[in-house]
């Protein structure tokens, strides 16, 4: 029996503050999308990992963050400062409280402190350490776990620092699909989503060289948008729902993890909310029939590390018996 994992990159305005032209509709609708997501997960009693930008848990700030090593680069130039009641696009302690109070047993994960991209060519180890350390500090202050980390924009880096600050697992990028890198990529992807019979990949978590559990993604639930989505909808079922159902069925039929992810700010239209509802409904049906389980990233991490510890203990005991002989 396989497992479903859902993770959400929960950012508000921080997800776009370094862009010249942020998608205003998504920024404007991010809070409403966050609450809609909580409601849908509660409707189907499905827990998820909410990877939250650490700054959102602050009650107030000066906007400058002069003690942060990225302050001198202008990284915080868009931060208006003030308090949570004045600038709801930049603060969200109330939204995190709603996650904690939800009926579903969600995990609070982390998405860096200020959505810094962990690219070694763009930031220094000092900046990465500050981003991770501040999340860990806020977690302690708010009595929250500091287990799972989702890298902004899926740029995985500085994993050694992640381990040093007590995190235990992270989400890696999706395995490549057959059309990645193909000259016919747009057409091949369209065909795969609409008529192809190959499901998105099931993934297997691994323990990396730093002792962290890597839980790769399988499918971005908003990876097929714009004109292609509109055209595909005239042909038949929402192509992402179709892909998700194939992945869920694959997880129900064999061992493996189907890990889907999204942003709360993706849920700006009724069709977006309908997509999430249809996917979670399908998950709930298979779960309730005993065909698969639903776990958070932390659940997977705990299970993998427990198995690794048990295996190491068993191997050690076997070697000890052999030595005695």
PDB file of C-alpha atoms in Angstrom:
ATOM      1  CA  UNK A   1       0.000   0.000   0.000  1.00  0.00           C
ATOM      2  CA  UNK A   2       1.340   3.394  -0.983  1.00  0.00           C
ATOM      3  CA  UNK A   3       1.158   6.839   0.578  1.00  0.00           C
ATOM      4  CA  UNK A   4      -0.103  10.274  -0.399  1.00  0.00           C
ATOM      5  CA  UNK A   5       1.749  13.387   0.802  1.00  0.00           C
ATOM      6  CA  UNK A   6       0.535  16.934   0.175  1.00  0.00           C
ATOM      7  CA  UNK A   7       2.755  19.965   0.817  1.00  0.00           C
ATOM      8  CA  UNK A   8       1.934  23.656   0.429  1.00  0.00           C
ATOM      9  CA  UNK A   9       4.400  26.497  -0.169  1.00  0.00           C
ATOM     10  CA  UNK A  10       2.778  29.122   2.068  1.00  0.00           C
ATOM     11  CA  UNK A  11       4.223  32.566   1.343  1.00  0.00           C
ATOM     12  CA  UNK A  12       1.741  35.467   0.908  1.00  0.00           C
ATOM     13  CA  UNK A  13       3.662  38.403  -0.624  1.00  0.00           C
ATOM     14  CA  UNK A  14       7.049  36.944   0.296  1.00  0.00           C
ATOM     15  CA  UNK A  15       6.856  34.507  -2.586  1.00  0.00           C
ATOM     16  CA  UNK A  16       7.062  37.342  -5.103  1.00  0.00           C
ATOM     17  CA  UNK A  17       8.837  40.254  -3.401  1.00  0.00           C
ATOM     18  CA  UNK A  18      11.982  39.906  -5.525  1.00  0.00           C
ATOM     19  CA  UNK A  19      10.089  39.956  -8.834  1.00  0.00           C
ATOM     20  CA  UNK A  20       9.764  43.067 -10.991  1.00  0.00           C
ATOM     21  CA  UNK A  21       6.135  42.262 -11.816  1.00  0.00           C
ATOM     22  CA  UNK A  22       4.498  40.168  -9.084  1.00  0.00           C
ATOM     23  CA  UNK A  23       1.247  38.414 -10.059  1.00  0.00           C
ATOM     24  CA  UNK A  24      -1.076  40.836  -8.308  1.00  0.00           C
ATOM     25  CA  UNK A  25      -4.113  38.587  -8.459  1.00  0.00           C
ATOM     26  CA  UNK A  26      -2.303  35.810  -6.632  1.00  0.00           C
ATOM     27  CA  UNK A  27      -0.825  38.199  -4.057  1.00  0.00           C
ATOM     28  CA  UNK A  28      -4.216  39.809  -3.490  1.00  0.00           C
ATOM     29  CA  UNK A  29      -5.988  36.463  -3.173  1.00  0.00           C
ATOM     30  CA  UNK A  30      -3.348  34.653  -1.112  1.00  0.00           C
ATOM     31  CA  UNK A  31      -5.089  35.003   2.262  1.00  0.00           C
ATOM     32  CA  UNK A  32      -8.437  33.877   0.916  1.00  0.00           C
ATOM     33  CA  UNK A  33      -6.754  30.971  -0.876  1.00  0.00           C
ATOM     34  CA  UNK A  34      -5.057  29.939   2.368  1.00  0.00           C
ATOM     35  CA  UNK A  35      -8.388  29.748   4.194  1.00  0.00           C
ATOM     36  CA  UNK A  36     -10.069  27.955   1.290  1.00  0.00           C
ATOM     37  CA  UNK A  37      -7.324  25.347   1.335  1.00  0.00           C
ATOM     38  CA  UNK A  38      -7.791  24.766   5.069  1.00  0.00           C
ATOM     39  CA  UNK A  39     -11.524  24.315   4.519  1.00  0.00           C
ATOM     40  CA  UNK A  40     -11.069  21.767   1.727  1.00  0.00           C
ATOM     41  CA  UNK A  41      -8.510  19.757   3.691  1.00  0.00           C
ATOM     42  CA  UNK A  42     -10.887  19.748   6.658  1.00  0.00           C
ATOM     43  CA  UNK A  43     -13.767  18.681   4.419  1.00  0.00           C
ATOM     44  CA  UNK A  44     -11.912  15.474   3.542  1.00  0.00           C
ATOM     45  CA  UNK A  45      -9.941  15.091   6.810  1.00  0.00           C
ATOM     46  CA  UNK A  46      -6.628  15.132   4.959  1.00  0.00           C
ATOM     47  CA  UNK A  47      -3.510  16.389   6.756  1.00  0.00           C
ATOM     48  CA  UNK A  48      -0.844  18.298   4.839  1.00  0.00           C
ATOM     49  CA  UNK A  49       2.561  19.866   5.394  1.00  0.00           C
ATOM     50  CA  UNK A  50       2.243  23.653   5.300  1.00  0.00           C
ATOM     51  CA  UNK A  51       5.721  25.012   4.558  1.00  0.00           C
ATOM     52  CA  UNK A  52       5.454  28.555   5.928  1.00  0.00           C
ATOM     53  CA  UNK A  53       7.774  31.514   5.320  1.00  0.00           C
ATOM     54  CA  UNK A  54       9.113  32.289   8.790  1.00  0.00           C
ATOM     55  CA  UNK A  55       8.527  36.052   8.611  1.00  0.00           C
ATOM     56  CA  UNK A  56       4.782  35.403   8.440  1.00  0.00           C
ATOM     57  CA  UNK A  57       4.809  34.335  12.086  1.00  0.00           C
ATOM     58  CA  UNK A  58       6.180  37.670  13.306  1.00  0.00           C
ATOM     59  CA  UNK A  59       3.742  40.008  14.992  1.00  0.00           C
ATOM     60  CA  UNK A  60       5.722  43.060  13.868  1.00  0.00           C
ATOM     61  CA  UNK A  61       9.051  44.153  12.392  1.00  0.00           C
ATOM     62  CA  UNK A  62      10.916  47.320  11.383  1.00  0.00           C
ATOM     63  CA  UNK A  63      11.050  46.311   7.715  1.00  0.00           C
ATOM     64  CA  UNK A  64      14.832  46.754   7.570  1.00  0.00           C
ATOM     65  CA  UNK A  65      16.093  43.600   9.317  1.00  0.00           C
ATOM     66  CA  UNK A  66      19.524  45.163   9.687  1.00  0.00           C
ATOM     67  CA  UNK A  67      20.837  42.188  11.649  1.00  0.00           C
ATOM     68  CA  UNK A  68      20.146  39.862   8.714  1.00  0.00           C
ATOM     69  CA  UNK A  69      23.207  39.340   6.456  1.00  0.00           C
ATOM     70  CA  UNK A  70      21.067  39.958   3.341  1.00  0.00           C
ATOM     71  CA  UNK A  71      19.895  43.392   4.527  1.00  0.00           C
ATOM     72  CA  UNK A  72      22.693  45.292   2.796  1.00  0.00           C
ATOM     73  CA  UNK A  73      21.766  43.840  -0.597  1.00  0.00           C
ATOM     74  CA  UNK A  74      18.305  45.417  -0.608  1.00  0.00           C
ATOM     75  CA  UNK A  75      16.623  42.038  -0.149  1.00  0.00           C
ATOM     76  CA  UNK A  76      14.129  43.518   2.313  1.00  0.00           C
ATOM     77  CA  UNK A  77      13.433  46.706   0.350  1.00  0.00           C
ATOM     78  CA  UNK A  78       9.824  45.662  -0.290  1.00  0.00           C
ATOM     79  CA  UNK A  79       9.085  44.786   3.332  1.00  0.00           C
ATOM     80  CA  UNK A  80       6.816  47.582   4.649  1.00  0.00           C
ATOM     81  CA  UNK A  81       7.401  46.696   8.294  1.00  0.00           C
ATOM     82  CA  UNK A  82       4.749  47.579  10.844  1.00  0.00           C
ATOM     83  CA  UNK A  83       2.573  44.974  12.498  1.00  0.00           C
ATOM     84  CA  UNK A  84       0.391  42.089  11.461  1.00  0.00           C
ATOM     85  CA  UNK A  85      -2.847  44.073  11.579  1.00  0.00           C
ATOM     86  CA  UNK A  86      -1.491  46.758   9.225  1.00  0.00           C
ATOM     87  CA  UNK A  87       0.186  44.677   6.544  1.00  0.00           C
ATOM     88  CA  UNK A  88      -1.667  41.415   6.053  1.00  0.00           C
ATOM     89  CA  UNK A  89       0.236  40.532   2.893  1.00  0.00           C
ATOM     90  CA  UNK A  90       3.503  40.347   4.821  1.00  0.00           C
ATOM     91  CA  UNK A  91       2.414  38.862   8.153  1.00  0.00           C
ATOM     92  CA  UNK A  92       0.298  35.834   8.909  1.00  0.00           C
ATOM     93  CA  UNK A  93       0.428  34.581  12.508  1.00  0.00           C
ATOM     94  CA  UNK A  94      -3.366  34.335  12.429  1.00  0.00           C
ATOM     95  CA  UNK A  95      -3.208  32.108   9.348  1.00  0.00           C
ATOM     96  CA  UNK A  96      -0.745  29.775  11.045  1.00  0.00           C
ATOM     97  CA  UNK A  97      -3.073  29.656  14.058  1.00  0.00           C
ATOM     98  CA  UNK A  98      -5.864  28.583  11.706  1.00  0.00           C
ATOM     99  CA  UNK A  99      -3.714  25.704  10.496  1.00  0.00           C
ATOM    100  CA  UNK A 100      -3.055  24.649  14.085  1.00  0.00           C
ATOM    101  CA  UNK A 101      -6.773  24.899  14.940  1.00  0.00           C
ATOM    102  CA  UNK A 102      -7.940  22.998  11.851  1.00  0.00           C
ATOM    103  CA  UNK A 103      -9.711  19.680  12.209  1.00  0.00           C
ATOM    104  CA  UNK A 104      -7.098  17.932  10.039  1.00  0.00           C
ATOM    105  CA  UNK A 105      -3.836  17.154  11.839  1.00  0.00           C
ATOM    106  CA  UNK A 106      -1.551  19.329   9.723  1.00  0.00           C
ATOM    107  CA  UNK A 107       2.192  19.755  10.046  1.00  0.00           C
ATOM    108  CA  UNK A 108       3.760  23.215  10.136  1.00  0.00           C
ATOM    109  CA  UNK A 109       6.884  23.075   8.001  1.00  0.00           C
ATOM    110  CA  UNK A 110       9.212  25.881   6.920  1.00  0.00           C
ATOM    111  CA  UNK A 111       9.935  27.723   3.679  1.00  0.00           C
ATOM    112  CA  UNK A 112      12.934  29.835   4.771  1.00  0.00           C
ATOM    113  CA  UNK A 113      12.582  33.079   6.725  1.00  0.00           C
ATOM    114  CA  UNK A 114      12.163  35.508   3.816  1.00  0.00           C
ATOM    115  CA  UNK A 115      11.876  33.197   0.786  1.00  0.00           C
ATOM    116  CA  UNK A 116      15.550  33.459  -0.098  1.00  0.00           C
ATOM    117  CA  UNK A 117      16.510  31.218  -3.013  1.00  0.00           C
ATOM    118  CA  UNK A 118      19.190  28.778  -1.819  1.00  0.00           C
ATOM    119  CA  UNK A 119      21.415  29.093  -4.866  1.00  0.00           C
ATOM    120  CA  UNK A 120      25.110  29.119  -3.958  1.00  0.00           C
ATOM    121  CA  UNK A 121      25.779  31.542  -6.793  1.00  0.00           C
ATOM    122  CA  UNK A 122      23.237  34.017  -5.403  1.00  0.00           C
ATOM    123  CA  UNK A 123      23.605  33.855  -1.629  1.00  0.00           C
ATOM    124  CA  UNK A 124      26.342  33.181   0.908  1.00  0.00           C
ATOM    125  CA  UNK A 125      26.390  30.455   3.561  1.00  0.00           C
ATOM    126  CA  UNK A 126      25.853  33.230   6.130  1.00  0.00           C
ATOM    127  CA  UNK A 127      22.562  34.238   4.498  1.00  0.00           C
ATOM    128  CA  UNK A 128      21.410  30.630   4.222  1.00  0.00           C
ATOM    129  CA  UNK A 129      22.291  30.009   7.870  1.00  0.00           C
ATOM    130  CA  UNK A 130      20.368  33.125   8.954  1.00  0.00           C
ATOM    131  CA  UNK A 131      17.296  32.041   6.988  1.00  0.00           C
ATOM    132  CA  UNK A 132      17.341  28.564   8.539  1.00  0.00           C
ATOM    133  CA  UNK A 133      18.309  29.687  12.047  1.00  0.00           C
ATOM    134  CA  UNK A 134      15.491  32.231  12.225  1.00  0.00           C
ATOM    135  CA  UNK A 135      12.951  29.592  11.280  1.00  0.00           C
ATOM    136  CA  UNK A 136      14.303  27.309  14.006  1.00  0.00           C
ATOM    137  CA  UNK A 137      14.154  30.141  16.536  1.00  0.00           C
ATOM    138  CA  UNK A 138      10.571  31.057  15.644  1.00  0.00           C
ATOM    139  CA  UNK A 139       9.627  27.387  15.870  1.00  0.00           C
ATOM    140  CA  UNK A 140      10.955  27.198  19.432  1.00  0.00           C
ATOM    141  CA  UNK A 141       9.272  30.457  20.417  1.00  0.00           C
ATOM    142  CA  UNK A 142       5.915  29.367  18.985  1.00  0.00           C
ATOM    143  CA  UNK A 143       6.159  25.765  20.200  1.00  0.00           C
ATOM    144  CA  UNK A 144       6.163  24.465  16.639  1.00  0.00           C
ATOM    145  CA  UNK A 145       8.128  21.586  15.116  1.00  0.00           C
ATOM    146  CA  UNK A 146      11.204  22.298  13.015  1.00  0.00           C
ATOM    147  CA  UNK A 147      11.310  19.064  11.077  1.00  0.00           C
ATOM    148  CA  UNK A 148      10.386  19.674   7.413  1.00  0.00           C
ATOM    149  CA  UNK A 149      11.846  22.275   5.064  1.00  0.00           C
ATOM    150  CA  UNK A 150      10.747  23.208   1.554  1.00  0.00           C
ATOM    151  CA  UNK A 151      13.287  25.198  -0.426  1.00  0.00           C
ATOM    152  CA  UNK A 152      11.984  28.392  -2.081  1.00  0.00           C
ATOM    153  CA  UNK A 153      11.453  27.906  -5.818  1.00  0.00           C
ATOM    154  CA  UNK A 154      12.623  24.311  -5.352  1.00  0.00           C
ATOM    155  CA  UNK A 155      16.294  25.288  -5.448  1.00  0.00           C
ATOM    156  CA  UNK A 156      17.881  22.754  -3.095  1.00  0.00           C
ATOM    157  CA  UNK A 157      21.075  23.927  -1.432  1.00  0.00           C
ATOM    158  CA  UNK A 158      22.994  24.259   1.838  1.00  0.00           C
ATOM    159  CA  UNK A 159      21.596  20.973   3.142  1.00  0.00           C
ATOM    160  CA  UNK A 160      24.495  20.741   5.581  1.00  0.00           C
ATOM    161  CA  UNK A 161      23.246  23.904   7.311  1.00  0.00           C
ATOM    162  CA  UNK A 162      19.735  22.519   7.399  1.00  0.00           C
ATOM    163  CA  UNK A 163      20.988  19.503   9.338  1.00  0.00           C
ATOM    164  CA  UNK A 164      23.124  21.656  11.647  1.00  0.00           C
ATOM    165  CA  UNK A 165      20.040  23.595  12.739  1.00  0.00           C
ATOM    166  CA  UNK A 166      18.037  20.527  13.611  1.00  0.00           C
ATOM    167  CA  UNK A 167      15.825  19.991  10.573  1.00  0.00           C
ATOM    168  CA  UNK A 168      15.211  16.388   9.638  1.00  0.00           C
ATOM    169  CA  UNK A 169      13.718  16.330   6.137  1.00  0.00           C
ATOM    170  CA  UNK A 170      13.143  18.342   2.975  1.00  0.00           C
ATOM    171  CA  UNK A 171      11.283  18.222  -0.299  1.00  0.00           C
ATOM    172  CA  UNK A 172      13.428  17.638  -3.348  1.00  0.00           C
ATOM    173  CA  UNK A 173      12.472  18.349  -6.948  1.00  0.00           C
ATOM    174  CA  UNK A 174      10.387  15.932  -8.982  1.00  0.00           C
ATOM    175  CA  UNK A 175      12.150  13.159 -10.905  1.00  0.00           C
ATOM    176  CA  UNK A 176      12.477  14.005 -14.619  1.00  0.00           C
ATOM    177  CA  UNK A 177       9.724  12.869 -16.957  1.00  0.00           C
ATOM    178  CA  UNK A 178      10.285  11.453 -20.403  1.00  0.00           C
ATOM    179  CA  UNK A 179       9.626  14.723 -22.223  1.00  0.00           C
ATOM    180  CA  UNK A 180      11.928  16.924 -20.098  1.00  0.00           C
ATOM    181  CA  UNK A 181      14.646  18.365 -22.309  1.00  0.00           C
ATOM    182  CA  UNK A 182      12.881  17.276 -25.470  1.00  0.00           C
ATOM    183  CA  UNK A 183      12.765  19.733 -28.390  1.00  0.00           C
ATOM    184  CA  UNK A 184       9.038  18.972 -28.514  1.00  0.00           C
ATOM    185  CA  UNK A 185       8.578  19.675 -24.789  1.00  0.00           C
ATOM    186  CA  UNK A 186       5.362  21.794 -24.955  1.00  0.00           C
ATOM    187  CA  UNK A 187       3.560  19.391 -27.271  1.00  0.00           C
ATOM    188  CA  UNK A 188       4.871  16.306 -25.469  1.00  0.00           C
ATOM    189  CA  UNK A 189       3.790  17.655 -22.089  1.00  0.00           C
ATOM    190  CA  UNK A 190       0.345  18.530 -23.448  1.00  0.00           C
ATOM    191  CA  UNK A 191      -0.046  14.998 -24.807  1.00  0.00           C
ATOM    192  CA  UNK A 192       1.180  13.439 -21.564  1.00  0.00           C
ATOM    193  CA  UNK A 193      -1.317  15.389 -19.445  1.00  0.00           C
ATOM    194  CA  UNK A 194      -4.299  14.942 -21.735  1.00  0.00           C
ATOM    195  CA  UNK A 195      -4.082  11.531 -23.408  1.00  0.00           C
ATOM    196  CA  UNK A 196      -0.953   9.831 -22.074  1.00  0.00           C
ATOM    197  CA  UNK A 197      -1.273   6.734 -19.903  1.00  0.00           C
ATOM    198  CA  UNK A 198       1.959   7.127 -17.909  1.00  0.00           C
ATOM    199  CA  UNK A 199       1.241   8.389 -14.364  1.00  0.00           C
ATOM    200  CA  UNK A 200       3.418  10.934 -12.601  1.00  0.00           C
ATOM    201  CA  UNK A 201       6.274   9.278 -10.721  1.00  0.00           C
ATOM    202  CA  UNK A 202       5.925   7.614  -7.370  1.00  0.00           C
ATOM    203  CA  UNK A 203       8.930   8.552  -5.242  1.00  0.00           C
ATOM    204  CA  UNK A 204      10.933   6.842  -2.548  1.00  0.00           C
ATOM    205  CA  UNK A 205      12.388   8.848   0.327  1.00  0.00           C
ATOM    206  CA  UNK A 206      16.099   8.468   0.964  1.00  0.00           C
ATOM    207  CA  UNK A 207      18.482   9.490   3.729  1.00  0.00           C
ATOM    208  CA  UNK A 208      21.164  11.806   2.376  1.00  0.00           C
ATOM    209  CA  UNK A 209      24.767  12.220   3.474  1.00  0.00           C
ATOM    210  CA  UNK A 210      23.713  14.739   6.159  1.00  0.00           C
ATOM    211  CA  UNK A 211      21.203  12.381   7.752  1.00  0.00           C
ATOM    212  CA  UNK A 212      18.250  14.310   6.257  1.00  0.00           C
ATOM    213  CA  UNK A 213      15.313  12.538   4.684  1.00  0.00           C
ATOM    214  CA  UNK A 214      14.732  13.606   1.099  1.00  0.00           C
ATOM    215  CA  UNK A 215      11.031  13.380   0.191  1.00  0.00           C
ATOM    216  CA  UNK A 216      10.896  14.280  -3.537  1.00  0.00           C
ATOM    217  CA  UNK A 217       7.841  15.798  -5.148  1.00  0.00           C
ATOM    218  CA  UNK A 218       5.785  13.931  -7.739  1.00  0.00           C
ATOM    219  CA  UNK A 219       3.434  16.555  -9.185  1.00  0.00           C
ATOM    220  CA  UNK A 220       2.866  20.306  -8.985  1.00  0.00           C
ATOM    221  CA  UNK A 221      -0.923  20.674  -8.929  1.00  0.00           C
ATOM    222  CA  UNK A 222      -0.639  23.952 -10.857  1.00  0.00           C
ATOM    223  CA  UNK A 223       1.893  22.882 -13.460  1.00  0.00           C
ATOM    224  CA  UNK A 224      -0.439  23.088 -16.454  1.00  0.00           C
ATOM    225  CA  UNK A 225      -1.869  26.591 -16.697  1.00  0.00           C
ATOM    226  CA  UNK A 226      -2.604  29.347 -19.204  1.00  0.00           C
ATOM    227  CA  UNK A 227      -3.780  28.662 -22.763  1.00  0.00           C
ATOM    228  CA  UNK A 228      -2.838  24.962 -22.577  1.00  0.00           C
ATOM    229  CA  UNK A 229      -5.176  24.480 -19.611  1.00  0.00           C
ATOM    230  CA  UNK A 230      -8.023  26.280 -21.346  1.00  0.00           C
ATOM    231  CA  UNK A 231      -7.610  24.233 -24.509  1.00  0.00           C
ATOM    232  CA  UNK A 232      -7.370  20.965 -22.573  1.00  0.00           C
ATOM    233  CA  UNK A 233     -10.552  21.735 -20.633  1.00  0.00           C
ATOM    234  CA  UNK A 234     -12.480  21.876 -23.917  1.00  0.00           C
ATOM    235  CA  UNK A 235     -11.314  18.346 -24.712  1.00  0.00           C
ATOM    236  CA  UNK A 236     -12.144  16.597 -21.460  1.00  0.00           C
ATOM    237  CA  UNK A 237     -11.276  16.403 -17.780  1.00  0.00           C
ATOM    238  CA  UNK A 238      -8.968  18.921 -16.112  1.00  0.00           C
ATOM    239  CA  UNK A 239      -5.548  17.532 -17.161  1.00  0.00           C
ATOM    240  CA  UNK A 240      -4.000  17.994 -13.721  1.00  0.00           C
ATOM    241  CA  UNK A 241      -6.889  16.192 -12.034  1.00  0.00           C
ATOM    242  CA  UNK A 242      -6.379  13.423 -14.586  1.00  0.00           C
ATOM    243  CA  UNK A 243      -2.660  13.233 -13.787  1.00  0.00           C
ATOM    244  CA  UNK A 244      -3.327  13.294 -10.057  1.00  0.00           C
ATOM    245  CA  UNK A 245      -5.856  10.475 -10.278  1.00  0.00           C
ATOM    246  CA  UNK A 246      -3.365   8.331 -12.189  1.00  0.00           C
ATOM    247  CA  UNK A 247      -0.741   8.983  -9.529  1.00  0.00           C
ATOM    248  CA  UNK A 248      -3.175   8.227  -6.700  1.00  0.00           C
ATOM    249  CA  UNK A 249      -4.196   4.973  -8.375  1.00  0.00           C
ATOM    250  CA  UNK A 250      -0.536   4.028  -8.858  1.00  0.00           C
ATOM    251  CA  UNK A 251       0.086   4.622  -5.137  1.00  0.00           C
ATOM    252  CA  UNK A 252      -2.942   2.509  -4.254  1.00  0.00           C
ATOM    253  CA  UNK A 253      -1.701  -0.367  -6.403  1.00  0.00           C
ATOM    254  CA  UNK A 254       1.909  -0.528  -5.270  1.00  0.00           C
ATOM    255  CA  UNK A 255       4.366   0.673  -2.674  1.00  0.00           C
ATOM    256  CA  UNK A 256       5.671   4.203  -3.047  1.00  0.00           C
ATOM    257  CA  UNK A 257       4.817   7.813  -2.281  1.00  0.00           C
ATOM    258  CA  UNK A 258       2.788  10.151  -4.460  1.00  0.00           C
ATOM    259  CA  UNK A 259       3.781  13.641  -3.261  1.00  0.00           C
ATOM    260  CA  UNK A 260       1.767  16.526  -4.671  1.00  0.00           C
ATOM    261  CA  UNK A 261       2.288  20.199  -3.900  1.00  0.00           C
ATOM    262  CA  UNK A 262       0.772  23.617  -4.482  1.00  0.00           C
ATOM    263  CA  UNK A 263       0.659  27.192  -3.198  1.00  0.00           C
ATOM    264  CA  UNK A 264      -2.385  28.505  -1.304  1.00  0.00           C
ATOM    265  CA  UNK A 265      -2.188  31.514  -3.623  1.00  0.00           C
ATOM    266  CA  UNK A 266      -2.933  29.189  -6.550  1.00  0.00           C
ATOM    267  CA  UNK A 267      -6.542  29.030  -5.359  1.00  0.00           C
ATOM    268  CA  UNK A 268      -7.768  32.295  -6.851  1.00  0.00           C
ATOM    269  CA  UNK A 269     -10.605  31.033  -9.068  1.00  0.00           C
ATOM    270  CA  UNK A 270     -13.463  28.638  -8.510  1.00  0.00           C
ATOM    271  CA  UNK A 271     -11.927  26.253 -11.058  1.00  0.00           C
ATOM    272  CA  UNK A 272      -8.723  26.217  -8.967  1.00  0.00           C
ATOM    273  CA  UNK A 273     -10.638  25.342  -5.819  1.00  0.00           C
ATOM    274  CA  UNK A 274     -12.611  22.731  -7.717  1.00  0.00           C
ATOM    275  CA  UNK A 275      -9.356  21.115  -8.869  1.00  0.00           C
ATOM    276  CA  UNK A 276      -8.110  20.753  -5.295  1.00  0.00           C
ATOM    277  CA  UNK A 277     -11.491  19.502  -4.075  1.00  0.00           C
ATOM    278  CA  UNK A 278     -11.717  16.830  -6.766  1.00  0.00           C
ATOM    279  CA  UNK A 279      -8.201  15.598  -6.079  1.00  0.00           C
ATOM    280  CA  UNK A 280      -8.639  15.449  -2.304  1.00  0.00           C
ATOM    281  CA  UNK A 281     -12.015  13.768  -2.723  1.00  0.00           C
ATOM    282  CA  UNK A 282     -10.328  11.072  -4.809  1.00  0.00           C
ATOM    283  CA  UNK A 283      -7.603  10.662  -2.170  1.00  0.00           C
ATOM    284  CA  UNK A 284     -10.190  10.405   0.620  1.00  0.00           C
ATOM    285  CA  UNK A 285     -12.163   7.758  -1.248  1.00  0.00           C
ATOM    286  CA  UNK A 286      -9.101   5.527  -1.732  1.00  0.00           C
ATOM    287  CA  UNK A 287      -7.947   6.111   1.843  1.00  0.00           C
ATOM    288  CA  UNK A 288     -11.364   5.289   3.299  1.00  0.00           C
ATOM    289  CA  UNK A 289     -11.404   2.075   1.287  1.00  0.00           C
ATOM    290  CA  UNK A 290      -8.085   1.083   2.864  1.00  0.00           C
ATOM    291  CA  UNK A 291      -6.159   1.334  -0.387  1.00  0.00           C
ATOM    292  CA  UNK A 292      -3.595   3.918   0.706  1.00  0.00           C
ATOM    293  CA  UNK A 293      -2.466   6.075   3.612  1.00  0.00           C
ATOM    294  CA  UNK A 294      -2.078   9.847   3.906  1.00  0.00           C
ATOM    295  CA  UNK A 295       0.982  11.233   5.683  1.00  0.00           C
ATOM    296  CA  UNK A 296       2.743  14.531   6.245  1.00  0.00           C
ATOM    297  CA  UNK A 297       6.392  15.016   5.359  1.00  0.00           C
ATOM    298  CA  UNK A 298       7.235  14.656   9.061  1.00  0.00           C
ATOM    299  CA  UNK A 299       5.370  11.335   9.208  1.00  0.00           C
ATOM    300  CA  UNK A 300       7.444  10.048   6.304  1.00  0.00           C
ATOM    301  CA  UNK A 301      10.659  11.367   7.839  1.00  0.00           C
ATOM    302  CA  UNK A 302       9.954   9.703  11.193  1.00  0.00           C
ATOM    303  CA  UNK A 303       9.129   6.401   9.534  1.00  0.00           C
ATOM    304  CA  UNK A 304      12.238   6.422   7.320  1.00  0.00           C
ATOM    305  CA  UNK A 305      14.587   7.354  10.159  1.00  0.00           C
ATOM    306  CA  UNK A 306      13.015   4.765  12.467  1.00  0.00           C
ATOM    307  CA  UNK A 307      13.501   2.117   9.787  1.00  0.00           C
ATOM    308  CA  UNK A 308      17.108   3.207   9.252  1.00  0.00           C
ATOM    309  CA  UNK A 309      17.800   3.063  13.013  1.00  0.00           C
ATOM    310  CA  UNK A 310      16.197  -0.370  13.290  1.00  0.00           C
ATOM    311  CA  UNK A 311      18.198  -1.647  10.333  1.00  0.00           C
ATOM    312  CA  UNK A 312      21.438  -0.290  11.769  1.00  0.00           C
ATOM    313  CA  UNK A 313      20.673  -1.832  15.175  1.00  0.00           C
ATOM    314  CA  UNK A 314      19.810  -5.183  13.616  1.00  0.00           C
ATOM    315  CA  UNK A 315      22.970  -5.169  11.492  1.00  0.00           C
ATOM    316  CA  UNK A 316      25.041  -4.236  14.529  1.00  0.00           C
ATOM    317  CA  UNK A 317      23.547  -7.042  16.599  1.00  0.00           C
ATOM    318  CA  UNK A 318      24.139  -9.526  13.797  1.00  0.00           C
ATOM    319  CA  UNK A 319      27.775  -8.495  13.508  1.00  0.00           C
ATOM    320  CA  UNK A 320      28.192  -8.774  17.276  1.00  0.00           C
ATOM    321  CA  UNK A 321      26.850 -12.324  17.233  1.00  0.00           C
ATOM    322  CA  UNK A 322      29.168 -13.154  14.372  1.00  0.00           C
ATOM    323  CA  UNK A 323      32.130 -11.758  16.301  1.00  0.00           C
ATOM    324  CA  UNK A 324      31.223 -13.857  19.330  1.00  0.00           C
ATOM    325  CA  UNK A 325      31.183 -16.952  17.166  1.00  0.00           C
TER     326      UNK A 325
END
